[in-house]
Amino acid sequence: MIIRCCVIYLLLHLTGKVSLQDSANTFDRVVGDSVTLPCIYVNQQPSTDVLWRLNASIKVLNIIDGNPSTEKQDGIFRNRIESFPSEYAKGNYSIKLKDLNFNHAGIYTCFLQMPNEEKMIQLFIKEKPDKPTEKPEKPTERQNNSCMETESQKILALLTTLLGLTLHLI
């Protein structure tokens, strides 16, 4: 019985049917920059409502029945949020935040109401340096490897479980 439960859990976990796509969840930006906060759901269901919040309560953006809504949006986000409605059908509910200031720092949460999932992203805002710094043209090594890290973690969980089961049966 225990073996069956472990196998079912591992299959669900490894197929990604129950979780958001993993990606880097911390961003460092300077005042005046823009940032795209990712929220990609890999197992898209029809008419998913998505709520973006800052520090759990400040309204950033609501996506209701596939339509972005800025109704009752907090003033610090007025005319600064861009979403990508053409990507909603693919499960991409990411938002772009423009002209950042210190008020935008904090923990952003992307709530997917169906199937009741959430993704948290930390945004740090730093003061603009006196000297201009070069922006990297390519994604960082950490961003490139985030998917590989996720797969490695899943494989490690599988191997650990299989080793535990093998030792238990011996």
Coordinates of N, CA and C in Angstrom, one line a residue:
M1 N 0.8 -1.2 0.0 CA 0.0 0.0 0.0 C 0.9 1.3 0.0
I2 N 1.9 1.3 0.8 CA 2.8 2.4 0.9 C 3.5 2.6 -0.4
I3 N 3.9 1.5 -1.1 CA 4.6 1.6 -2.3 C 3.7 2.3 -3.4
R4 N 2.4 1.9 -3.4 CA 1.5 2.4 -4.4 C 1.3 3.9 -4.2
C5 N 1.2 4.3 -2.9 CA 1.0 5.8 -2.6 C 2.3 6.6 -3.1
C6 N 3.4 6.0 -2.8 CA 4.7 6.7 -3.2 C 4.8 6.8 -4.8
V7 N 4.4 5.7 -5.4 CA 4.5 5.7 -6.9 C 3.5 6.7 -7.5
I8 N 2.3 6.8 -7.0 CA 1.3 7.8 -7.4 C 1.8 9.2 -7.2
Y9 N 2.3 9.5 -6.0 CA 2.8 10.8 -5.7 C 3.9 11.2 -6.6
L10 N 4.8 10.3 -6.8 CA 6.0 10.5 -7.7 C 5.5 10.8 -9.2
L11 N 4.6 10.0 -9.6 CA 4.1 10.2 -11.0 C 3.4 11.6 -11.1
L12 N 2.6 12.0 -10.2 CA 2.0 13.3 -10.2 C 3.0 14.4 -10.2
H13 N 3.9 14.2 -9.3 CA 5.0 15.3 -9.1 C 5.8 15.4 -10.3
L14 N 6.3 14.2 -10.9 CA 7.2 14.3 -12.0 C 6.5 14.7 -13.3
T15 N 5.2 14.5 -13.5 CA 4.5 14.9 -14.7 C 4.2 16.4 -14.6
G16 N 4.3 17.0 -13.4 CA 4.0 18.5 -13.3 C 2.6 18.8 -13.4
K17 N 1.7 17.9 -13.1 CA 0.2 18.1 -13.2 C -0.3 19.0 -12.1
V18 N 0.5 19.2 -11.1 CA -0.1 19.9 -9.9 C 0.7 21.1 -9.5
S19 N 1.6 21.6 -10.4 CA 2.4 22.8 -9.9 C 2.6 23.8 -11.0
L20 N 3.0 25.0 -10.6 CA 3.4 26.0 -11.6 C 4.8 25.7 -12.1
Q21 N 5.0 26.2 -13.3 CA 6.3 26.0 -13.9 C 7.3 26.8 -13.0
D22 N 8.4 26.1 -12.7 CA 9.4 26.7 -11.8 C 10.3 27.7 -12.6
S23 N 10.6 28.8 -12.0 CA 11.6 29.7 -12.6 C 12.2 30.5 -11.5
A24 N 13.2 31.3 -11.8 CA 13.9 32.1 -10.8 C 12.8 33.0 -10.2
N25 N 12.8 33.1 -8.9 CA 11.8 33.8 -8.2 C 12.3 35.1 -7.4
T26 N 13.5 35.5 -7.7 CA 14.0 36.7 -7.1 C 14.5 37.6 -8.2
F27 N 14.2 38.9 -8.2 CA 14.6 39.9 -9.2 C 15.2 41.1 -8.5
D28 N 16.4 41.5 -8.9 CA 17.0 42.8 -8.5 C 16.9 43.8 -9.6
R29 N 16.3 44.9 -9.3 CA 16.3 46.0 -10.4 C 16.6 47.3 -9.7
V30 N 16.8 48.3 -10.5 CA 17.1 49.7 -10.1 C 15.9 50.6 -10.4
V31 N 15.8 51.7 -9.7 CA 14.7 52.6 -9.9 C 14.7 53.1 -11.4
G32 N 13.5 53.1 -12.0 CA 13.4 53.4 -13.4 C 13.4 52.3 -14.3
D33 N 13.9 51.1 -13.9 CA 13.9 49.9 -14.8 C 12.5 49.4 -15.0
S34 N 12.4 48.3 -15.8 CA 11.2 47.5 -16.0 C 11.6 46.1 -15.6
V35 N 10.5 45.3 -15.3 CA 10.7 43.9 -15.0 C 9.5 43.1 -15.4
T36 N 9.7 41.9 -15.9 CA 8.6 41.0 -16.2 C 8.6 39.9 -15.2
L37 N 7.5 39.9 -14.4 CA 7.3 38.9 -13.4 C 6.6 37.7 -14.0
P38 N 7.2 36.5 -13.9 CA 6.7 35.3 -14.6 C 5.6 34.7 -13.8
C39 N 4.6 34.2 -14.5 CA 3.5 33.4 -13.9 C 3.0 32.5 -15.0
I40 N 3.6 31.3 -15.1 CA 3.3 30.4 -16.2 C 2.8 29.1 -15.7
Y41 N 1.6 28.8 -16.0 CA 0.9 27.5 -15.6 C 1.0 26.5 -16.7
V42 N 1.5 25.3 -16.4 CA 1.8 24.4 -17.5 C 0.6 23.5 -17.8
N43 N -0.4 23.4 -16.9 CA -1.6 22.6 -17.1 C -2.8 23.5 -17.2
Q44 N -2.9 24.2 -18.3 CA -3.9 25.3 -18.5 C -5.3 24.7 -18.4
Q45 N -6.2 25.3 -17.7 CA -7.6 25.0 -17.6 C -8.4 26.2 -18.2
P46 N -9.6 25.9 -18.8 CA -10.3 27.0 -19.3 C -10.8 28.0 -18.2
S47 N -10.9 29.3 -18.6 CA -11.4 30.4 -17.7 C -10.8 30.4 -16.3
T48 N -9.5 30.4 -16.3 CA -8.8 30.6 -15.1 C -8.7 32.0 -14.7
D49 N -9.1 32.3 -13.5 CA -9.0 33.7 -13.0 C -7.7 33.8 -12.2
V50 N -7.0 34.9 -12.5 CA -5.7 35.1 -11.9 C -5.6 36.5 -11.2
L51 N -5.1 36.5 -10.0 CA -5.0 37.7 -9.2 C -3.6 38.0 -8.8
W52 N -3.1 39.1 -9.2 CA -1.7 39.5 -8.9 C -1.8 40.5 -7.7
R53 N -1.0 40.2 -6.6 CA -1.0 41.0 -5.4 C 0.5 41.3 -5.0
L54 N 0.6 42.4 -4.4 CA 1.9 42.8 -3.8 C 1.8 42.7 -2.3
N55 N 2.7 42.0 -1.6 CA 2.6 41.8 -0.2 C 1.3 41.3 0.3
A56 N 0.7 40.4 -0.5 CA -0.6 39.7 -0.2 C -1.9 40.5 -0.2
S57 N -1.8 41.8 -0.2 CA -3.0 42.6 -0.1 C -3.1 43.8 -1.1
I58 N -2.0 44.3 -1.6 CA -2.1 45.4 -2.5 C -2.4 44.9 -3.9
K59 N -3.5 45.4 -4.5 CA -4.0 45.0 -5.8 C -3.1 45.5 -6.9
V60 N -2.6 44.5 -7.7 CA -1.7 44.9 -8.8 C -2.5 44.7 -10.1
L61 N -3.1 43.6 -10.4 CA -3.9 43.3 -11.6 C -4.8 42.1 -11.3
N62 N -6.0 42.1 -11.9 CA -6.9 40.9 -11.9 C -7.1 40.5 -13.3
I63 N -7.0 39.2 -13.6 CA -7.4 38.7 -14.9 C -8.6 37.8 -14.7
I64 N -9.7 38.3 -15.1 CA -11.0 37.6 -14.9 C -11.6 37.2 -16.2
D65 N -11.9 35.9 -16.4 CA -12.4 35.4 -17.6 C -11.6 35.8 -18.8
G66 N -10.2 35.8 -18.7 CA -9.4 36.1 -19.8 C -9.2 37.6 -20.1
N67 N -9.8 38.5 -19.2 CA -9.7 39.9 -19.4 C -8.9 40.6 -18.3
P68 N -7.9 41.4 -18.6 CA -7.2 42.1 -17.6 C -8.0 43.2 -17.0
S69 N -8.1 43.4 -15.7 CA -8.9 44.4 -15.1 C -8.0 45.2 -14.1
T70 N -8.1 46.6 -14.2 CA -7.4 47.4 -13.3 C -8.3 48.1 -12.3
E71 N -9.5 47.6 -12.3 CA -10.5 48.1 -11.3 C -10.0 47.9 -9.9
K72 N -10.0 49.0 -9.1 CA -9.6 49.0 -7.7 C -8.1 48.7 -7.6
Q73 N -7.3 48.9 -8.7 CA -5.9 48.7 -8.7 C -5.3 49.8 -7.8
D74 N -4.2 49.4 -7.0 CA -3.6 50.4 -6.2 C -2.9 51.5 -7.1
G75 N -2.9 52.7 -6.6 CA -2.4 53.8 -7.4 C -0.9 53.7 -7.8
I76 N -0.1 53.0 -7.1 CA 1.3 52.9 -7.4 C 1.5 52.1 -8.7
F77 N 0.5 51.4 -9.2 CA 0.6 50.6 -10.4 C -0.1 51.2 -11.6
R78 N -0.8 52.4 -11.4 CA -1.5 53.0 -12.5 C -0.6 53.3 -13.7
N79 N -1.0 52.8 -14.9 CA -0.2 53.0 -16.1 C 1.2 52.5 -16.1
R80 N 1.4 51.5 -15.2 CA 2.8 50.9 -15.2 C 2.7 49.4 -15.4
I81 N 1.5 48.8 -15.5 CA 1.4 47.3 -15.6 C 1.0 47.0 -17.1
E82 N 1.7 46.0 -17.6 CA 1.4 45.5 -18.9 C 1.2 44.0 -18.8
S83 N 0.1 43.5 -19.3 CA 0.0 42.0 -19.3 C -0.1 41.6 -20.8
F84 N -0.2 40.3 -21.0 CA -0.1 39.7 -22.4 C -1.3 38.8 -22.7
P85 N -2.5 39.4 -23.0 CA -3.7 38.6 -23.2 C -3.6 37.6 -24.2
S86 N -2.8 37.8 -25.2 CA -2.6 36.8 -26.3 C -1.9 35.5 -25.8
E87 N -1.3 35.6 -24.6 CA -0.6 34.5 -24.0 C -1.4 33.7 -23.0
Y88 N -2.5 34.3 -22.6 CA -3.3 33.6 -21.5 C -3.7 32.2 -21.9
A89 N -4.1 32.0 -23.2 CA -4.5 30.7 -23.6 C -3.4 29.6 -23.5
K90 N -2.2 30.1 -23.5 CA -1.0 29.2 -23.3 C -0.6 29.0 -21.8
G91 N -1.4 29.7 -20.9 CA -1.1 29.6 -19.5 C -0.1 30.6 -19.0
N92 N 0.2 31.6 -19.8 CA 1.2 32.6 -19.4 C 0.4 33.9 -18.9
Y93 N 0.5 34.1 -17.6 CA -0.1 35.2 -17.0 C 0.9 36.2 -16.4
S94 N 2.1 36.2 -17.0 CA 3.1 37.1 -16.6 C 2.7 38.6 -16.8
I95 N 3.3 39.4 -16.0 CA 3.1 40.9 -16.1 C 4.4 41.6 -16.2
K96 N 4.4 42.8 -16.9 CA 5.5 43.6 -17.0 C 5.2 44.9 -16.2
L97 N 6.1 45.2 -15.3 CA 6.0 46.4 -14.4 C 7.0 47.4 -14.9
K98 N 6.6 48.6 -15.3 CA 7.4 49.6 -15.9 C 7.7 50.8 -14.9
D99 N 8.8 51.5 -15.1 CA 9.2 52.7 -14.4 C 9.2 52.4 -12.9
L100 N 10.0 51.4 -12.5 CA 10.0 51.0 -11.1 C 10.4 52.1 -10.1
N101 N 9.9 52.0 -8.9 CA 10.3 52.9 -7.8 C 10.3 52.0 -6.5
F102 N 10.8 52.6 -5.4 CA 11.0 51.9 -4.2 C 9.7 51.3 -3.7
N103 N 8.5 51.9 -4.0 CA 7.2 51.4 -3.5 C 6.9 50.0 -4.2
H104 N 7.5 49.7 -5.3 CA 7.3 48.5 -6.0 C 8.0 47.2 -5.4
A105 N 8.9 47.5 -4.5 CA 9.6 46.3 -3.9 C 8.7 45.5 -3.0
G106 N 9.0 44.2 -2.9 CA 8.2 43.4 -2.1 C 8.0 42.0 -2.7
I107 N 7.0 41.3 -2.1 CA 6.7 39.9 -2.5 C 5.4 40.0 -3.4
Y108 N 5.6 39.6 -4.6 CA 4.4 39.5 -5.6 C 3.9 38.1 -5.6
T109 N 2.6 38.0 -5.6 CA 1.9 36.7 -5.6 C 1.0 36.6 -6.8
C110 N 1.2 35.6 -7.6 CA 0.3 35.3 -8.7 C -0.6 34.2 -8.2
F111 N -1.9 34.5 -7.9 CA -2.9 33.5 -7.5 C -3.7 33.0 -8.7
L112 N -3.6 31.7 -8.9 CA -4.5 31.0 -9.9 C -5.6 30.4 -9.2
Q113 N -6.9 31.0 -9.4 CA -8.0 30.5 -8.6 C -8.4 29.1 -8.9
M114 N -8.3 28.7 -10.1 CA -8.6 27.3 -10.5 C -7.3 26.7 -11.1
P115 N -6.6 26.0 -10.5 CA -6.8 25.0 -9.5 C -6.3 25.4 -8.1
N116 N -6.4 26.6 -7.7 CA -6.1 27.1 -6.4 C -4.5 27.0 -6.1
E117 N -3.8 27.6 -7.0 CA -2.3 27.6 -6.9 C -1.8 29.0 -6.8
E118 N -0.6 29.2 -6.3 CA 0.0 30.5 -6.2 C 1.5 30.4 -6.5
K119 N 2.1 31.5 -6.9 CA 3.5 31.6 -7.1 C 4.0 32.9 -6.5
M120 N 5.0 32.9 -5.8 CA 5.5 34.1 -5.1 C 6.9 34.5 -5.7
I121 N 7.0 35.8 -5.9 CA 8.2 36.4 -6.6 C 8.7 37.6 -5.7
Q122 N 9.9 37.6 -5.4 CA 10.5 38.7 -4.6 C 11.1 39.7 -5.5
L123 N 10.8 41.0 -5.3 CA 11.4 42.0 -6.2 C 12.1 43.0 -5.2
F124 N 13.4 43.2 -5.5 CA 14.2 44.1 -4.8 C 14.5 45.3 -5.7
I125 N 14.3 46.5 -5.1 CA 14.6 47.8 -5.9 C 15.8 48.5 -5.2
K126 N 16.8 48.8 -6.1 CA 18.0 49.5 -5.6 C 18.0 50.9 -6.2
E127 N 18.7 51.7 -5.5 CA 18.9 53.1 -6.0 C 19.7 53.0 -7.3
K128 N 19.4 53.9 -8.2 CA 20.1 54.0 -9.5 C 21.5 54.4 -9.3
P129 N 22.5 53.7 -9.8 CA 23.9 54.0 -9.6 C 24.3 55.3 -10.3
D130 N 25.3 56.1 -9.7 CA 25.7 57.3 -10.3 C 26.3 57.1 -11.7
K131 N 27.1 56.0 -11.8 CA 27.6 55.6 -13.1 C 26.7 54.6 -13.8
P132 N 26.5 54.8 -15.1 CA 25.7 53.8 -15.8 C 26.5 52.4 -15.8
T133 N 25.7 51.4 -15.6 CA 26.3 50.0 -15.7 C 25.8 49.3 -16.9
E134 N 26.6 48.4 -17.4 CA 26.1 47.7 -18.6 C 25.1 46.7 -18.2
K135 N 24.0 46.6 -18.9 CA 23.0 45.5 -18.6 C 23.4 44.3 -19.4
P136 N 23.3 43.1 -18.7 CA 23.6 41.9 -19.4 C 22.7 41.7 -20.6
E137 N 23.2 41.3 -21.8 CA 22.4 41.0 -22.9 C 21.8 39.7 -22.9
K138 N 22.4 38.7 -22.2 CA 21.9 37.4 -22.2 C 21.3 37.1 -20.8
P139 N 20.4 36.2 -20.7 CA 19.9 35.8 -19.4 C 21.0 35.2 -18.5
T140 N 20.9 35.4 -17.2 CA 21.9 34.9 -16.3 C 22.0 33.4 -16.4
E141 N 23.1 32.9 -15.9 CA 23.3 31.5 -15.8 C 22.2 30.8 -15.0
R142 N 21.8 31.5 -13.9 CA 20.8 31.0 -13.0 C 19.4 30.9 -13.7
Q143 N 19.1 31.9 -14.5 CA 17.8 31.8 -15.2 C 17.8 30.7 -16.3
N144 N 19.0 30.5 -17.0 CA 19.1 29.5 -18.0 C 18.9 28.1 -17.4
N145 N 19.4 27.9 -16.2 CA 19.5 26.6 -15.6 C 18.3 26.3 -14.7
S146 N 17.3 27.2 -14.6 CA 16.2 27.0 -13.6 C 15.4 25.8 -14.0
C147 N 15.1 25.6 -15.3 CA 14.4 24.4 -15.7 C 15.2 23.1 -15.4
M148 N 16.5 23.2 -15.7 CA 17.3 22.0 -15.5 C 17.4 21.7 -14.0
E149 N 17.4 22.7 -13.2 CA 17.5 22.5 -11.7 C 16.2 21.8 -11.3
T150 N 15.0 22.3 -11.8 CA 13.8 21.7 -11.5 C 13.7 20.2 -11.8
E151 N 14.2 19.9 -13.0 CA 14.2 18.5 -13.5 C 15.2 17.7 -12.6
S152 N 16.3 18.2 -12.3 CA 17.3 17.5 -11.4 C 16.7 17.2 -10.1
Q153 N 15.9 18.2 -9.5 CA 15.3 18.0 -8.2 C 14.3 16.9 -8.3
K154 N 13.5 16.8 -9.4 CA 12.5 15.8 -9.5 C 13.2 14.4 -9.6
I155 N 14.2 14.3 -10.4 CA 15.0 13.1 -10.6 C 15.6 12.6 -9.3
L156 N 16.1 13.6 -8.5 CA 16.7 13.3 -7.2 C 15.6 12.8 -6.3
A157 N 14.4 13.4 -6.3 CA 13.4 12.9 -5.4 C 13.0 11.5 -5.8
L158 N 12.9 11.2 -7.1 CA 12.6 9.8 -7.6 C 13.6 8.8 -7.1
L159 N 14.9 9.2 -7.4 CA 16.0 8.2 -7.0 C 16.0 8.0 -5.5
T160 N 15.8 9.0 -4.7 CA 15.8 8.9 -3.3 C 14.7 8.0 -2.8
T161 N 13.5 8.2 -3.4 CA 12.4 7.3 -3.0 C 12.6 5.9 -3.4
L162 N 13.1 5.7 -4.6 CA 13.4 4.3 -5.1 C 14.5 3.6 -4.2
L163 N 15.5 4.4 -3.8 CA 16.5 3.8 -2.9 C 15.9 3.5 -1.6
G164 N 15.0 4.3 -1.1 CA 14.4 4.1 0.2 C 13.5 2.8 0.1
L165 N 12.8 2.7 -1.0 CA 11.9 1.5 -1.2 C 12.7 0.2 -1.3
T166 N 13.9 0.3 -2.0 CA 14.7 -0.8 -2.2 C 15.3 -1.3 -0.8
L167 N 15.8 -0.3 -0.1 CA 16.3 -0.6 1.3 C 15.2 -1.2 2.2
H168 N 14.0 -0.7 2.0 CA 12.9 -1.2 2.9 C 12.6 -2.6 2.5
L169 N 12.7 -3.0 1.3 CA 12.3 -4.3 0.8 C 13.4 -5.3 1.1
I170 N 14.6 -4.9 1.3 CA 15.8 -5.8 1.5 C 15.8 -6.3 2.9

